[in-house]
Coordinates of C-alpha atoms in Angstrom, one line a residue:
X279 CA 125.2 93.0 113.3
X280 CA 122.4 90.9 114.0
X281 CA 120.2 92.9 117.2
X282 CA 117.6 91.0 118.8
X283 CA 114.3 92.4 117.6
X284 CA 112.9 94.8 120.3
X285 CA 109.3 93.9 120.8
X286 CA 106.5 96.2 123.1
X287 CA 103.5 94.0 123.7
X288 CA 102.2 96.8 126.2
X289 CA 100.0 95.2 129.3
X290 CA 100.2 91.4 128.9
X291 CA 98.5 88.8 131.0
X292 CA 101.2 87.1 132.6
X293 CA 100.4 83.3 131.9
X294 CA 99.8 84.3 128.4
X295 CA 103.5 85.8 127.8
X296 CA 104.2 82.9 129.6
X297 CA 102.5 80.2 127.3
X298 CA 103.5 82.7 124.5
X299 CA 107.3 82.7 125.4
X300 CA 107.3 78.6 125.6
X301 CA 106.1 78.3 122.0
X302 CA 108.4 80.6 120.7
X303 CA 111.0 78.8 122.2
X304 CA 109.8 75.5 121.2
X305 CA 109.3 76.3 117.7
X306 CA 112.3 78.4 116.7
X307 CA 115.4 77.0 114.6
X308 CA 119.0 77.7 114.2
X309 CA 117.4 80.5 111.6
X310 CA 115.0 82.1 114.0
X311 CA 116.1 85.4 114.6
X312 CA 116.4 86.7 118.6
X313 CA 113.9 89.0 120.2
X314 CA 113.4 90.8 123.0
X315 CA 109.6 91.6 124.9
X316 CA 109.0 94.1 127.1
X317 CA 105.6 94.6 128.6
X318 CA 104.0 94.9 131.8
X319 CA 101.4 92.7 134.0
X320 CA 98.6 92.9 135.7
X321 CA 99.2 92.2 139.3
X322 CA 100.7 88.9 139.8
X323 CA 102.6 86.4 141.9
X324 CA 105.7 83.6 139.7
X325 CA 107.1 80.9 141.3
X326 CA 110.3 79.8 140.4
X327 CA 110.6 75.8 139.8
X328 CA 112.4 75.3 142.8
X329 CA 110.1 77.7 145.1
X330 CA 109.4 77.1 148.2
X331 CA 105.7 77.4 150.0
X332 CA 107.3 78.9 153.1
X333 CA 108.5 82.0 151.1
X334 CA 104.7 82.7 150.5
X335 CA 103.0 84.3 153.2
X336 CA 99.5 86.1 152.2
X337 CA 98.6 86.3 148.1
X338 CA 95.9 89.1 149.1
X339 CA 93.3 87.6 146.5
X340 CA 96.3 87.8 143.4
X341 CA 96.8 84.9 141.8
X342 CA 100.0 82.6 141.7
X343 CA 101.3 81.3 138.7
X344 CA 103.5 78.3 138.9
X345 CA 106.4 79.1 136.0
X346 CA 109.5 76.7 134.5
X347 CA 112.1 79.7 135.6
X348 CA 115.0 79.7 138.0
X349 CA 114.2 81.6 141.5
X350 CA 112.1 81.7 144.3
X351 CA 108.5 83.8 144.5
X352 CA 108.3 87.1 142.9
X353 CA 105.6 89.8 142.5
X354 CA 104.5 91.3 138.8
X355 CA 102.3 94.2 138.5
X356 CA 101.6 97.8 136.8
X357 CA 104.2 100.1 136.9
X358 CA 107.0 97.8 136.3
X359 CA 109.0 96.8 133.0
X360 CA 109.3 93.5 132.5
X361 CA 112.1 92.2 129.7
X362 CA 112.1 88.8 128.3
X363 CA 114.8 88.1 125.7
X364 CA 114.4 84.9 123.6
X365 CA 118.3 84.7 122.6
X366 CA 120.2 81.8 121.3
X367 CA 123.0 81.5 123.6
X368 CA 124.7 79.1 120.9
X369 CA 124.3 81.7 118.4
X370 CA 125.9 84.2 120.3
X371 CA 128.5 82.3 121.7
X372 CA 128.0 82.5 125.2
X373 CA 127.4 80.2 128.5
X374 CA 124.4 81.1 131.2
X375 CA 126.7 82.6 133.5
X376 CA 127.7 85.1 131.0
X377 CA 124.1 85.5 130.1
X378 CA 123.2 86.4 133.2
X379 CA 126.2 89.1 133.7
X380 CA 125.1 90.6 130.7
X381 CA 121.3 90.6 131.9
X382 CA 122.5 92.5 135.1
X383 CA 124.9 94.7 133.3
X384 CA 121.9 96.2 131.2
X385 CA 119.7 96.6 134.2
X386 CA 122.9 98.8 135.9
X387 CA 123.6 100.5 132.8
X388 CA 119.5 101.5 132.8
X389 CA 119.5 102.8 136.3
X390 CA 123.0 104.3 135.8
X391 CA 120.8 107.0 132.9
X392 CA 118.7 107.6 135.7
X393 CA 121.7 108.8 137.9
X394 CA 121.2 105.7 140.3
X395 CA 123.7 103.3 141.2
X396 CA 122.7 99.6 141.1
X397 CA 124.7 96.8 142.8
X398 CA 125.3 93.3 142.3
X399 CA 124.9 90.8 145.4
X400 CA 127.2 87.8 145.4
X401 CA 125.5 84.8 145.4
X402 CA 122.1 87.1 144.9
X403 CA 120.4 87.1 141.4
X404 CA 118.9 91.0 140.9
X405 CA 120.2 94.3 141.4
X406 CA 120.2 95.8 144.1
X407 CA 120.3 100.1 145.5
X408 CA 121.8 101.5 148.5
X409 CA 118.6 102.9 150.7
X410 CA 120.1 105.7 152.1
X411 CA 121.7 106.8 148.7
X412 CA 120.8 105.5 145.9
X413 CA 123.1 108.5 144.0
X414 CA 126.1 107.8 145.4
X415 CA 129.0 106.0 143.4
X416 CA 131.1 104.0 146.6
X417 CA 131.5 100.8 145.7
X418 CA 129.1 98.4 147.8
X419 CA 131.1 96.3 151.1
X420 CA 129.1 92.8 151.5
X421 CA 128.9 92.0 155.0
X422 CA 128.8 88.2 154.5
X423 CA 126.6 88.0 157.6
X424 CA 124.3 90.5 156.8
X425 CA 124.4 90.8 152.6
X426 CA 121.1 93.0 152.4
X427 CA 121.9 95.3 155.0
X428 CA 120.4 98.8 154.1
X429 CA 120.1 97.5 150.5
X430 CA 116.4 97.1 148.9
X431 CA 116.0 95.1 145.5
X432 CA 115.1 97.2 142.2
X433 CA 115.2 94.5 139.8
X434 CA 114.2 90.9 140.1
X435 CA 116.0 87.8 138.0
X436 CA 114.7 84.4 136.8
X437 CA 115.5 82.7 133.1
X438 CA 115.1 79.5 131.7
X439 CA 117.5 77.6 129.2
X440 CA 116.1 75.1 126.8
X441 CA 118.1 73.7 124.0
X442 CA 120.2 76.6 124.4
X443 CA 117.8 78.9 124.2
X444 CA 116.5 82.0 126.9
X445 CA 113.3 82.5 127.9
X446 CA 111.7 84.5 131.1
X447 CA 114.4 87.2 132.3
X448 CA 114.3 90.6 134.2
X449 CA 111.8 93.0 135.8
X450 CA 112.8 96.4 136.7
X451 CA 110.7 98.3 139.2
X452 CA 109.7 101.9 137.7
X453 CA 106.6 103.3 139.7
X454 CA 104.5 100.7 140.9
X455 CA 102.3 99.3 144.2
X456 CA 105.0 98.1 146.3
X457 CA 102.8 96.5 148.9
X458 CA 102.1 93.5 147.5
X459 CA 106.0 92.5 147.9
X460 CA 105.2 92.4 151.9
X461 CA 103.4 88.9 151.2
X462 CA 106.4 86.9 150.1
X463 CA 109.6 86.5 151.2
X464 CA 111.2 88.4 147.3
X465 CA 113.3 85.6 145.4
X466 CA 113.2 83.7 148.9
X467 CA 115.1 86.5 151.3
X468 CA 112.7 87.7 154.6
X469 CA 112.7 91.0 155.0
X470 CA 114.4 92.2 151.7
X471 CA 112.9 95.5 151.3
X472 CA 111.5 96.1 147.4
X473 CA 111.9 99.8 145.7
X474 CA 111.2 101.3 142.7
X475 CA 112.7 104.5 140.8
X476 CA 109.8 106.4 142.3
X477 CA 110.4 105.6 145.9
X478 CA 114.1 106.2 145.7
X479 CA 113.4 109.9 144.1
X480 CA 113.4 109.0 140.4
X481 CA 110.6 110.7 138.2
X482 CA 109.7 108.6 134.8
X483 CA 107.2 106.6 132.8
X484 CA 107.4 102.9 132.2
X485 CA 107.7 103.2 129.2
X486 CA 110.6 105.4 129.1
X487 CA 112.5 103.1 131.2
X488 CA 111.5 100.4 128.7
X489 CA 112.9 102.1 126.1
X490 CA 116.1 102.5 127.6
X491 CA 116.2 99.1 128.8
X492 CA 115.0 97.0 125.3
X493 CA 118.0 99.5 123.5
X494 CA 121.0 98.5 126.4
X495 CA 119.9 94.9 126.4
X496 CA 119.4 94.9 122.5
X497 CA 123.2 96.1 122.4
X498 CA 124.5 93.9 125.3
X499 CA 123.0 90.8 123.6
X500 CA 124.2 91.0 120.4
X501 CA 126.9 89.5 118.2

């Protein structure tokens, strides 16, 4: 079985992994064998392609890189893990919206060693945990009217496809300064509370939940 190569660049400047992900992407062939980053950033605001000013409220002197992802505005910083897998959807015979699935399923699967239960909004990108118990296995009701309701967001999605190809991906939120998250609307919803595993009660190191996230991932995007 061919595994994606698990990479840990550590702390990584986020328009570099971003100028560093494009060339890989550019350069690679139908021989280039898949990868997957995880590192962390210093604090930092993305904007997804199709972002939207209005979902920007006060950057607090961070800076606010413009990116070639899917999504709205999202924050980066210390604390959390973020996972980019460079995978040849081609190669592994998928399509994005399986891609996607499978990114999620990971993240779920990485909370789920943790004991916490993640969720999946309709229509939402990101995984999401129940506020008032993030333990507890019911299955999540949508209200259609209110979708967020006593939900906060855990895990932020973006990708990019070119020539079949992945770049950008997933950041989970381990222990981190949630306050810059109160100067954007997250991935374009107002009012969406963000968490991490140590607001909701869960004790760990980055860079054990990177572990366990590069391994799930490695498996989940693999031949």
């Amino acid at each position: 079985m061919n595994r994606p190569l698990v990479r840990h660049l550590g702390r990584i400047d986020g328009a570099t992994a971003l100028a560093d992900m494009r060339a890989f992407t550019m350069s690679r062939t139908a021989a280039t064998p898949d990868e997957i980053w995880l590192c962390q950033h210093p604090p930092v605001f993305t904007q997804g392609v199709a972002g939207r000013a209005e979902h920007v409220l006060a950057l607090g002197g961070i800076p606010l890189l413009q990116t070639d992802r899917g999504g709205q505005v999202t924050y980066h910083g210390p604390g959390q893990v973020v996972a980019y897998p460079l995978i040849d959807l081609r190669r592994l015979g998928i399509y994005v919206k399986e891609y996607v699935y499978r990114l999620e399923h990971a993240v779920l699967k990485t909370l789920s060693h943790f004991g916490v239960t993640g969720h999946r909004v309709p229509g939402a990108p990101g995984i999401y945990v129940r506020l008032a118990d993030p333990f507890g296995h019911a299955p999540l009701q949508v209200v259609p009217t209110q979708p967020f309701a006593g939900l906060g967001k855990i895990a932020a999605l973006g990708v990019k496809v070119s020539r079949h190809c992945t770049y950008h991906g997933v950041a989970l939120n381990v222990v981190m300064d949630l306050a810059p998250f109160t100067g954007i609307h997250p991935c374009g919803y107002s009012g969406l509370p963000t968490v991490d595993l140590a607001k909701i009660g869960v004790s760990t190191e980055p860079d054990t939940a990177a572990a366990v996230l590069g391994r799930l991932l490695a498996t989940h995007l693999s031949p």
